[in-house]
mmCIF file with all atom_site columns, C-alpha atoms in Angstrom:
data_model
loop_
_atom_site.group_PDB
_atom_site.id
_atom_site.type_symbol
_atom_site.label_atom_id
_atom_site.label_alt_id
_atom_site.label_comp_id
_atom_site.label_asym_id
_atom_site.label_entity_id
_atom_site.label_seq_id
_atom_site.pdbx_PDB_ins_code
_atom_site.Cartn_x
_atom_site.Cartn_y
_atom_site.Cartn_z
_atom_site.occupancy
_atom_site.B_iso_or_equiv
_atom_site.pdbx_formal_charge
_atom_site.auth_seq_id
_atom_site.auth_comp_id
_atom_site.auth_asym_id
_atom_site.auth_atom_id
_atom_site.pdbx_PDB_model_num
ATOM 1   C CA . UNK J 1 1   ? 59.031 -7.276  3.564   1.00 0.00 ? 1   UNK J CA 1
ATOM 2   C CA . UNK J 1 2   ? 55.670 -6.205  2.188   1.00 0.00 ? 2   UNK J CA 1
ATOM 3   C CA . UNK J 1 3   ? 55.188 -6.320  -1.569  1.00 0.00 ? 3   UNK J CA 1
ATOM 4   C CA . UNK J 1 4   ? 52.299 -3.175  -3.054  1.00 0.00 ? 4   UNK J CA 1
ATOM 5   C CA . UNK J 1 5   ? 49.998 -4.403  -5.287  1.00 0.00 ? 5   UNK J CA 1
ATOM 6   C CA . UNK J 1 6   ? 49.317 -1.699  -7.862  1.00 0.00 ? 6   UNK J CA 1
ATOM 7   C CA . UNK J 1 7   ? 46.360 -1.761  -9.914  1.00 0.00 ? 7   UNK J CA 1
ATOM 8   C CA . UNK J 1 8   ? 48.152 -3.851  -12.488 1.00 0.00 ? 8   UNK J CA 1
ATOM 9   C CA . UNK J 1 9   ? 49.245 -6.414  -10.106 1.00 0.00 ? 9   UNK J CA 1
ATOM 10  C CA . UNK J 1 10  ? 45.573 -6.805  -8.620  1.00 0.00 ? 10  UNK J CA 1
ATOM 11  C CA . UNK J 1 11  ? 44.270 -7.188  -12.408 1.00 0.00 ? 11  UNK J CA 1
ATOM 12  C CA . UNK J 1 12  ? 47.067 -10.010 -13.048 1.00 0.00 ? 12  UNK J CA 1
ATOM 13  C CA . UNK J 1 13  ? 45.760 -11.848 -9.852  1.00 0.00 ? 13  UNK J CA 1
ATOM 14  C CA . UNK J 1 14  ? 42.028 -11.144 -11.143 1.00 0.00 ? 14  UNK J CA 1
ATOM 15  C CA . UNK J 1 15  ? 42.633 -12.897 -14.613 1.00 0.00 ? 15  UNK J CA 1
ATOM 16  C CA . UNK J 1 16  ? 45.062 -15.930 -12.933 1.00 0.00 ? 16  UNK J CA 1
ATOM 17  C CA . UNK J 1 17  ? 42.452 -17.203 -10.826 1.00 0.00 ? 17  UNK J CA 1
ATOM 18  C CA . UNK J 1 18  ? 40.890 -20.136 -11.750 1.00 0.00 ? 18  UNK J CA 1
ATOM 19  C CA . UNK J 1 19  ? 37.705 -19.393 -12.119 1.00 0.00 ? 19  UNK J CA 1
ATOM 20  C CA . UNK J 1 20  ? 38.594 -16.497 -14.386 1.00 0.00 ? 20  UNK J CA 1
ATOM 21  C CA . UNK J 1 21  ? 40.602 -18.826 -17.033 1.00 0.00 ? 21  UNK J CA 1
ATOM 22  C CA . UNK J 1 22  ? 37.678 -21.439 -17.070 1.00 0.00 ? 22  UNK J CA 1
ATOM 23  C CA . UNK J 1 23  ? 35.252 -18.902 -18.185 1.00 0.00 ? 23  UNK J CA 1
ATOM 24  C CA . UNK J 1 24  ? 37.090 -17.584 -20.550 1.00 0.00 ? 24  UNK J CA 1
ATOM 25  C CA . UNK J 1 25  ? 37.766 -21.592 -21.919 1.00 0.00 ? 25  UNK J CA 1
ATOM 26  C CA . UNK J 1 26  ? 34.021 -22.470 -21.549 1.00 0.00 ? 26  UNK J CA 1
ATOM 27  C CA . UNK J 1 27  ? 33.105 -18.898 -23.544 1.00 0.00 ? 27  UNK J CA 1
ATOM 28  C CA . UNK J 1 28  ? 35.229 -19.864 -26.412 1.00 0.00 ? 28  UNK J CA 1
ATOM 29  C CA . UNK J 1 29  ? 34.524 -23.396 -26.639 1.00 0.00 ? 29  UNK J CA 1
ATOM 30  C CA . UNK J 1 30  ? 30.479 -21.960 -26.668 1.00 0.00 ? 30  UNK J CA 1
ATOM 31  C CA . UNK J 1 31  ? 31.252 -20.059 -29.412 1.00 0.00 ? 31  UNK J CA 1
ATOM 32  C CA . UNK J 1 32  ? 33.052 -22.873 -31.612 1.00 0.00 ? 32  UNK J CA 1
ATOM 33  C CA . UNK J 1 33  ? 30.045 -25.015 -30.245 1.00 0.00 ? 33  UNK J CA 1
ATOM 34  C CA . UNK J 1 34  ? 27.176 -22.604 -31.885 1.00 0.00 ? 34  UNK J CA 1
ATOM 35  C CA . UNK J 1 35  ? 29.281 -22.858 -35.234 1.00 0.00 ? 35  UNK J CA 1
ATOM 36  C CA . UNK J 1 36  ? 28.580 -26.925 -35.008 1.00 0.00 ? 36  UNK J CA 1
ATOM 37  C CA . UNK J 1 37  ? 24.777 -26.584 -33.563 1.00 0.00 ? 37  UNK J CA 1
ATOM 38  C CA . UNK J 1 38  ? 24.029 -23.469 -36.195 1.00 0.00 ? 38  UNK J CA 1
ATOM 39  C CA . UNK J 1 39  ? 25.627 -25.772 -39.588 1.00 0.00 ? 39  UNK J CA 1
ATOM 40  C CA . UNK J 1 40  ? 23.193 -28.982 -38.027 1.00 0.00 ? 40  UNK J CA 1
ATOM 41  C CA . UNK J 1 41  ? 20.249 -26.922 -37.636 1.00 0.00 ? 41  UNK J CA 1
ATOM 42  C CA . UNK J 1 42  ? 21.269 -25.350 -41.508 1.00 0.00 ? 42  UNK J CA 1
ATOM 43  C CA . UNK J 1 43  ? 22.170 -28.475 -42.789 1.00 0.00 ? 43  UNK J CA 1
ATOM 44  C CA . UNK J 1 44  ? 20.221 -31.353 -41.251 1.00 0.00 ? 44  UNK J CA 1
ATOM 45  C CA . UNK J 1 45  ? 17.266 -30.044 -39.682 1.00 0.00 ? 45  UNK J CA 1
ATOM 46  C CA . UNK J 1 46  ? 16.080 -26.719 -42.354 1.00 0.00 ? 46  UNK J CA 1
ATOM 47  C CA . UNK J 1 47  ? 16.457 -29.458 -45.072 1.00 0.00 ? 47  UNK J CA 1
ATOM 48  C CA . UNK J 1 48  ? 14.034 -31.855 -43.252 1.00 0.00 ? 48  UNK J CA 1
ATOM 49  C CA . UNK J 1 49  ? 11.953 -28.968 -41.956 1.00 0.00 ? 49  UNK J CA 1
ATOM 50  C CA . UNK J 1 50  ? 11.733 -28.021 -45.770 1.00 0.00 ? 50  UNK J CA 1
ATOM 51  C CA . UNK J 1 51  ? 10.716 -31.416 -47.213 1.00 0.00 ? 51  UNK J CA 1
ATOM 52  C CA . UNK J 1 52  ? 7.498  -29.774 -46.086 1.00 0.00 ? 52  UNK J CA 1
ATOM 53  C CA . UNK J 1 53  ? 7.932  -26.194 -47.566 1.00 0.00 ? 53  UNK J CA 1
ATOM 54  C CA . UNK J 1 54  ? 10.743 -24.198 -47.719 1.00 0.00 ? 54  UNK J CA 1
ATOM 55  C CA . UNK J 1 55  ? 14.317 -24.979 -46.974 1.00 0.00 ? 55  UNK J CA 1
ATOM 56  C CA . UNK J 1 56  ? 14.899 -22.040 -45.551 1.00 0.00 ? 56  UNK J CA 1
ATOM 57  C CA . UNK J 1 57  ? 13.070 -21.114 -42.073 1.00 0.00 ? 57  UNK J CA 1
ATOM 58  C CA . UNK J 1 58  ? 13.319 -17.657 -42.455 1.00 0.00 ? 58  UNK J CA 1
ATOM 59  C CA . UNK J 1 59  ? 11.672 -17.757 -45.177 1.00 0.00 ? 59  UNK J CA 1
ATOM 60  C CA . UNK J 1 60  ? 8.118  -18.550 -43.239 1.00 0.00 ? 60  UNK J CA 1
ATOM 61  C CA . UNK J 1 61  ? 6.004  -15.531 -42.468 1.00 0.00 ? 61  UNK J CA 1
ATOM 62  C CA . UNK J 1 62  ? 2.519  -14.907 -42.544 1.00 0.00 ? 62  UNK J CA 1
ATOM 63  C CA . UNK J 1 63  ? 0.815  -11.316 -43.365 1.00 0.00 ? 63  UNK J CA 1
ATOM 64  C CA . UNK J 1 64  ? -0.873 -9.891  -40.423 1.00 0.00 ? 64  UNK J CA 1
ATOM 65  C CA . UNK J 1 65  ? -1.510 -6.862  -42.219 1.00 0.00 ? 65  UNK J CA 1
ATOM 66  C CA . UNK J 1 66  ? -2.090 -5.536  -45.548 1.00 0.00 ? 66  UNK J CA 1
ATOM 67  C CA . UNK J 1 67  ? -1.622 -7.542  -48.695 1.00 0.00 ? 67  UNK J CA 1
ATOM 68  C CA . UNK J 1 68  ? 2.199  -8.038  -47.805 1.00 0.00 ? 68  UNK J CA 1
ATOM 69  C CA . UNK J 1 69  ? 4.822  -7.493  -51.046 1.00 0.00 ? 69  UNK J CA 1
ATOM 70  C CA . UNK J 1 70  ? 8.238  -8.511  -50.347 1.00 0.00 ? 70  UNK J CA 1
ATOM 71  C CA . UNK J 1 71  ? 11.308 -7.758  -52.228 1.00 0.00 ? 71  UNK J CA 1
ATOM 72  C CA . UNK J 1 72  ? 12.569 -10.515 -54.218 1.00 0.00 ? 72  UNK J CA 1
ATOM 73  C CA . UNK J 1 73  ? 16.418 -9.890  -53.531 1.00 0.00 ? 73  UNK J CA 1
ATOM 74  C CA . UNK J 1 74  ? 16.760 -8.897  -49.928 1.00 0.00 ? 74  UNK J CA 1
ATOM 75  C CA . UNK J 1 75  ? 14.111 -10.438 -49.015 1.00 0.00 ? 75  UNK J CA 1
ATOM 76  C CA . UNK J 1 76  ? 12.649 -7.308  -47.057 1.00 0.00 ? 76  UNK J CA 1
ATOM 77  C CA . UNK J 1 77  ? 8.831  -6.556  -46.517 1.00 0.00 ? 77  UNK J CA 1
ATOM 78  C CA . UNK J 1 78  ? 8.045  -3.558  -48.656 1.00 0.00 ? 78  UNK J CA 1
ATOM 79  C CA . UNK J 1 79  ? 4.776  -3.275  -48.136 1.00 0.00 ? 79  UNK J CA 1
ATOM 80  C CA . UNK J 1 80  ? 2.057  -4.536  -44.909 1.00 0.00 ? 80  UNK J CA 1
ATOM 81  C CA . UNK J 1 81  ? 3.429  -6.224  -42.214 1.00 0.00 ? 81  UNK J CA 1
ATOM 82  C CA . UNK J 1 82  ? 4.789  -9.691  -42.201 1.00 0.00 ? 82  UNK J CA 1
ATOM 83  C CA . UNK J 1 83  ? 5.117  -11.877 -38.892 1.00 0.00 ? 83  UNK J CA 1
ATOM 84  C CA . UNK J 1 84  ? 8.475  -14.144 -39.533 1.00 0.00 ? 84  UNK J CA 1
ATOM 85  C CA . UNK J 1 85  ? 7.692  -16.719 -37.118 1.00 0.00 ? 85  UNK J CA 1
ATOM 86  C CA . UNK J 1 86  ? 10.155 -19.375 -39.469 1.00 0.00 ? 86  UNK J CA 1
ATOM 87  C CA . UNK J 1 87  ? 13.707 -17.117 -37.690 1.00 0.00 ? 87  UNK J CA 1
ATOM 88  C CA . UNK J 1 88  ? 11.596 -18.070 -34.452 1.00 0.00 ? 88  UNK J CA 1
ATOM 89  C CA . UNK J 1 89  ? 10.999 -21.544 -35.502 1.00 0.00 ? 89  UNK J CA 1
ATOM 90  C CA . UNK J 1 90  ? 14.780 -22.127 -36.257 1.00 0.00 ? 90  UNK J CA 1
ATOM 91  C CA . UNK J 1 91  ? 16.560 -20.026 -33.229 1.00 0.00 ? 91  UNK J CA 1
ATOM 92  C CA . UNK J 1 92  ? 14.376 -22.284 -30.990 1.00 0.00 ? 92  UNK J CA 1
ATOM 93  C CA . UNK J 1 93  ? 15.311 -25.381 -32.555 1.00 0.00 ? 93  UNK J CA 1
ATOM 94  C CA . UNK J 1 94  ? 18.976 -24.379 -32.285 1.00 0.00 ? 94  UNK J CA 1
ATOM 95  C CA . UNK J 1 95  ? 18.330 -23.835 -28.644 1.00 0.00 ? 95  UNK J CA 1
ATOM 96  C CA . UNK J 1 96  ? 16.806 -27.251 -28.124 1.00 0.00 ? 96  UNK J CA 1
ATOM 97  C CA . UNK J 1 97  ? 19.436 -29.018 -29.992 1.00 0.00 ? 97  UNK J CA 1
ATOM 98  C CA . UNK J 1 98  ? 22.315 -26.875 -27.722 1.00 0.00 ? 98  UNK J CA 1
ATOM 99  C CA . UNK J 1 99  ? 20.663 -27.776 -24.990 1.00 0.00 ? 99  UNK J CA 1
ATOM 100 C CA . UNK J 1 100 ? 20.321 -31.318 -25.620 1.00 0.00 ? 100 UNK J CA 1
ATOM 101 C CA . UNK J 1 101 ? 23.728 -31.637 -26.637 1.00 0.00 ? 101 UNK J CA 1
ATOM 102 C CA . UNK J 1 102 ? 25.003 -29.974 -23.207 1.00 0.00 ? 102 UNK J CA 1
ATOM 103 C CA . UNK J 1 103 ? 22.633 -32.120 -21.196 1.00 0.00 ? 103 UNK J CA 1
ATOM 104 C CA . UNK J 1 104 ? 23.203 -35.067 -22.680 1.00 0.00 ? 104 UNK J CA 1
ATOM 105 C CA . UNK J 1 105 ? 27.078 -35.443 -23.850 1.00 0.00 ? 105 UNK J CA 1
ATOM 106 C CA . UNK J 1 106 ? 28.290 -32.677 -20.563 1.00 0.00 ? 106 UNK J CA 1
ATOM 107 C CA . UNK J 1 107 ? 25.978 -32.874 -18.363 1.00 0.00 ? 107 UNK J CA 1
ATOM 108 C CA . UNK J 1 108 ? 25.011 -36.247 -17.967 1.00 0.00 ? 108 UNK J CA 1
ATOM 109 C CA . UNK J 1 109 ? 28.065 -38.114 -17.792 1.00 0.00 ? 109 UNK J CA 1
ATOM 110 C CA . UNK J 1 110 ? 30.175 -35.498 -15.593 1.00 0.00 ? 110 UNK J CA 1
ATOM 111 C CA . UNK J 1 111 ? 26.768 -36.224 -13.295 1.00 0.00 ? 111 UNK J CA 1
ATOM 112 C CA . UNK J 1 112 ? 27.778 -39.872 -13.519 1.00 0.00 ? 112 UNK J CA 1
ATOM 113 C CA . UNK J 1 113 ? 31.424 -39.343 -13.218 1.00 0.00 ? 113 UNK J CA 1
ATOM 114 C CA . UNK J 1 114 ? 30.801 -37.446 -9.838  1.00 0.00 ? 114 UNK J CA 1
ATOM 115 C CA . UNK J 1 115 ? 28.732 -39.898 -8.516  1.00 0.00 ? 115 UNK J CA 1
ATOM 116 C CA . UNK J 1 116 ? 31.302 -42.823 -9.339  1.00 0.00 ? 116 UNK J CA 1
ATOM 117 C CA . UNK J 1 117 ? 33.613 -40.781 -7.752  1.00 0.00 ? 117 UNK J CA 1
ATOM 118 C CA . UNK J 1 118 ? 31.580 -40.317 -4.391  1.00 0.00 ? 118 UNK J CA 1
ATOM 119 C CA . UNK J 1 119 ? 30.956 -43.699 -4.469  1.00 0.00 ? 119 UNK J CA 1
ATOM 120 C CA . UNK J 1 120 ? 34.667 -44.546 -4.330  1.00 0.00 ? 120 UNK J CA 1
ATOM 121 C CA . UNK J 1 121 ? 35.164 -42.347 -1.299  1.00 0.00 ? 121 UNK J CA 1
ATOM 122 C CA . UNK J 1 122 ? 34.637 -43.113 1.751   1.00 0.00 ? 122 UNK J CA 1
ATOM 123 C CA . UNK J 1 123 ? 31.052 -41.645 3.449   1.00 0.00 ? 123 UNK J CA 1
ATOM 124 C CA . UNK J 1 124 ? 31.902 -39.163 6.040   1.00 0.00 ? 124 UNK J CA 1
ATOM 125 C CA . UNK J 1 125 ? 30.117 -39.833 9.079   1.00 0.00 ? 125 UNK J CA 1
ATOM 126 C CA . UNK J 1 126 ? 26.590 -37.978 9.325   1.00 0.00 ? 126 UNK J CA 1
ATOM 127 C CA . UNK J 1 127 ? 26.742 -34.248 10.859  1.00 0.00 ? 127 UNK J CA 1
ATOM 128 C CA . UNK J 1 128 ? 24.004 -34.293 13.459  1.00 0.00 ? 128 UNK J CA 1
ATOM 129 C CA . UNK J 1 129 ? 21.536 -31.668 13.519  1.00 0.00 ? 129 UNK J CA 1
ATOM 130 C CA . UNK J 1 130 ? 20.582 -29.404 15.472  1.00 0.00 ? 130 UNK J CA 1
ATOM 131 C CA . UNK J 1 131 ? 17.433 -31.123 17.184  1.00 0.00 ? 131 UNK J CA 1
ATOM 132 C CA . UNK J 1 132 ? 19.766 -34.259 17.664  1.00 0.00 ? 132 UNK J CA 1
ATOM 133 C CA . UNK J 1 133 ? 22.085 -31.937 19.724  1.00 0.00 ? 133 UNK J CA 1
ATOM 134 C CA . UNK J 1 134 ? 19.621 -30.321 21.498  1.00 0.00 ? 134 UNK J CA 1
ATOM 135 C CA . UNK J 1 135 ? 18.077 -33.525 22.936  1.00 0.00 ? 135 UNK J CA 1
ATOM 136 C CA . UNK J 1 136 ? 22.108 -34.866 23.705  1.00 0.00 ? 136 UNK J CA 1
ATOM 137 C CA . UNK J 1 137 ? 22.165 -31.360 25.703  1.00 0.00 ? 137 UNK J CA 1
ATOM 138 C CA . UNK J 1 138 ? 18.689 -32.086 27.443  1.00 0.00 ? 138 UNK J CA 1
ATOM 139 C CA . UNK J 1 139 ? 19.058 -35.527 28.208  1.00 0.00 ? 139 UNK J CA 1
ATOM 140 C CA . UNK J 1 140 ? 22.652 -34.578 29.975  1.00 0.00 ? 140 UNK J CA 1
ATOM 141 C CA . UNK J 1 141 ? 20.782 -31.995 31.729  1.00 0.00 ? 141 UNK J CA 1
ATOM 142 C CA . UNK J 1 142 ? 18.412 -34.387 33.689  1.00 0.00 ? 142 UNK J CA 1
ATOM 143 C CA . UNK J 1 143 ? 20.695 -36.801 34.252  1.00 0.00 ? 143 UNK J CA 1
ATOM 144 C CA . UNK J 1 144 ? 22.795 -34.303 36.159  1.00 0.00 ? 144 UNK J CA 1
ATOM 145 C CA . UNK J 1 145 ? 19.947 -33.171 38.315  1.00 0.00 ? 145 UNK J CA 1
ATOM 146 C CA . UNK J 1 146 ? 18.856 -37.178 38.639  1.00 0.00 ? 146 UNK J CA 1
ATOM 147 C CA . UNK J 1 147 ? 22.700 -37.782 40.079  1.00 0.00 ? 147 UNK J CA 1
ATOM 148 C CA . UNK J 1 148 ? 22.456 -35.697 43.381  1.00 0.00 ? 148 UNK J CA 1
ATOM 149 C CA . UNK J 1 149 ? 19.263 -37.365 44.359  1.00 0.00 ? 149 UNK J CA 1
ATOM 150 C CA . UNK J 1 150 ? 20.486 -40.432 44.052  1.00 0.00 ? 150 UNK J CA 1
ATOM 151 C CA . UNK J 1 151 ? 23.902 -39.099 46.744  1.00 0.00 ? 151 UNK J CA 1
ATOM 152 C CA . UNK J 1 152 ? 21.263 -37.902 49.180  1.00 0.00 ? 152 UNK J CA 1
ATOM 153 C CA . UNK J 1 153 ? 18.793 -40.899 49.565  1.00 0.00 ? 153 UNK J CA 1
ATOM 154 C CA . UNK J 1 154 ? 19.909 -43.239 52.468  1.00 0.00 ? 154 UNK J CA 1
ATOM 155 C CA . UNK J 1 155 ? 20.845 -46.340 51.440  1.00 0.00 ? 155 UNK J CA 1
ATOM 156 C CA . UNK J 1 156 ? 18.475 -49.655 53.063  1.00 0.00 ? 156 UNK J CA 1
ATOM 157 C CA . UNK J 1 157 ? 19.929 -52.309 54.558  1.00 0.00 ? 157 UNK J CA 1
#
């Protein structure tokens, strides 16, 4: 009995394999993850960052052109042009911090896990390679043609 898979069915089997599901677990668990790394880099590292100036990054610009007027409540350039490298400043810090956390709580000791693991398990024995196999193939080869001299050389007495 043979059993059609309809465009539904082959969707269903799409989503239940396992790769599929662990995406989708790893996308939401980035998402709640940039919540935690954005509210450090807001509340931790701006407020450090701002011992020095500003507690806000974005608030860090410099006028490249123009004398520069900004408006006070939405904070817009009205007038020259501003470069806002303070939103750079604080999207790369949340990157280094993200990254550091994956690397160094994920990472790092699944890395350590798997090689605990592989250390448990037997070693399976070494593949040979392909020169290795070539010279078992050669030496066989002149040993067979060494063999029939051997048969037609007279033995002394």
């Amino acid at each position: 009995m043979t059993t059609k898979t309809g465009v539904l069915g082959g969707f269903k089997a799409f989503l239940m394999r396992g790769n599929v599901i662990d995406l989708a677990v790893a996308v939401v668990i980035g998402a709640a993850f940039t919540n935690i790394v954005n509210a450090v880099v807001k509340g931790v590292i701006n407020p450090v960052v701002g011992a020095f100036g500003t507690k806000d990054l974005d608030h860090y610009a410099v006028c490249i052109k123009g004398p520069c007027a900004v408006n006070a409540k939405t904070g817009e350039v009205t007038q020259g042009v501003s470069l806002q490298w303070g939103s750079v400043l604080s999207a790369s810090l949340t990157f280094l911090i993200t990254a550091a956390v994956v690397y160094f709580l994920m990472l790092l000791p699944m890395k350590r896990w798997q090689e605990r693991q592989a250390a448990r398990t037997p070693a399976a024995p070494a593949k040979e390679t392909e020169l290795e196999l070539l010279t078992q193939i050669r030496d066989a080869l002149v040993e067979q043609r060494r063999e029939p001299e051997a048969e037609t050389v007279p033995a002394q007495r």
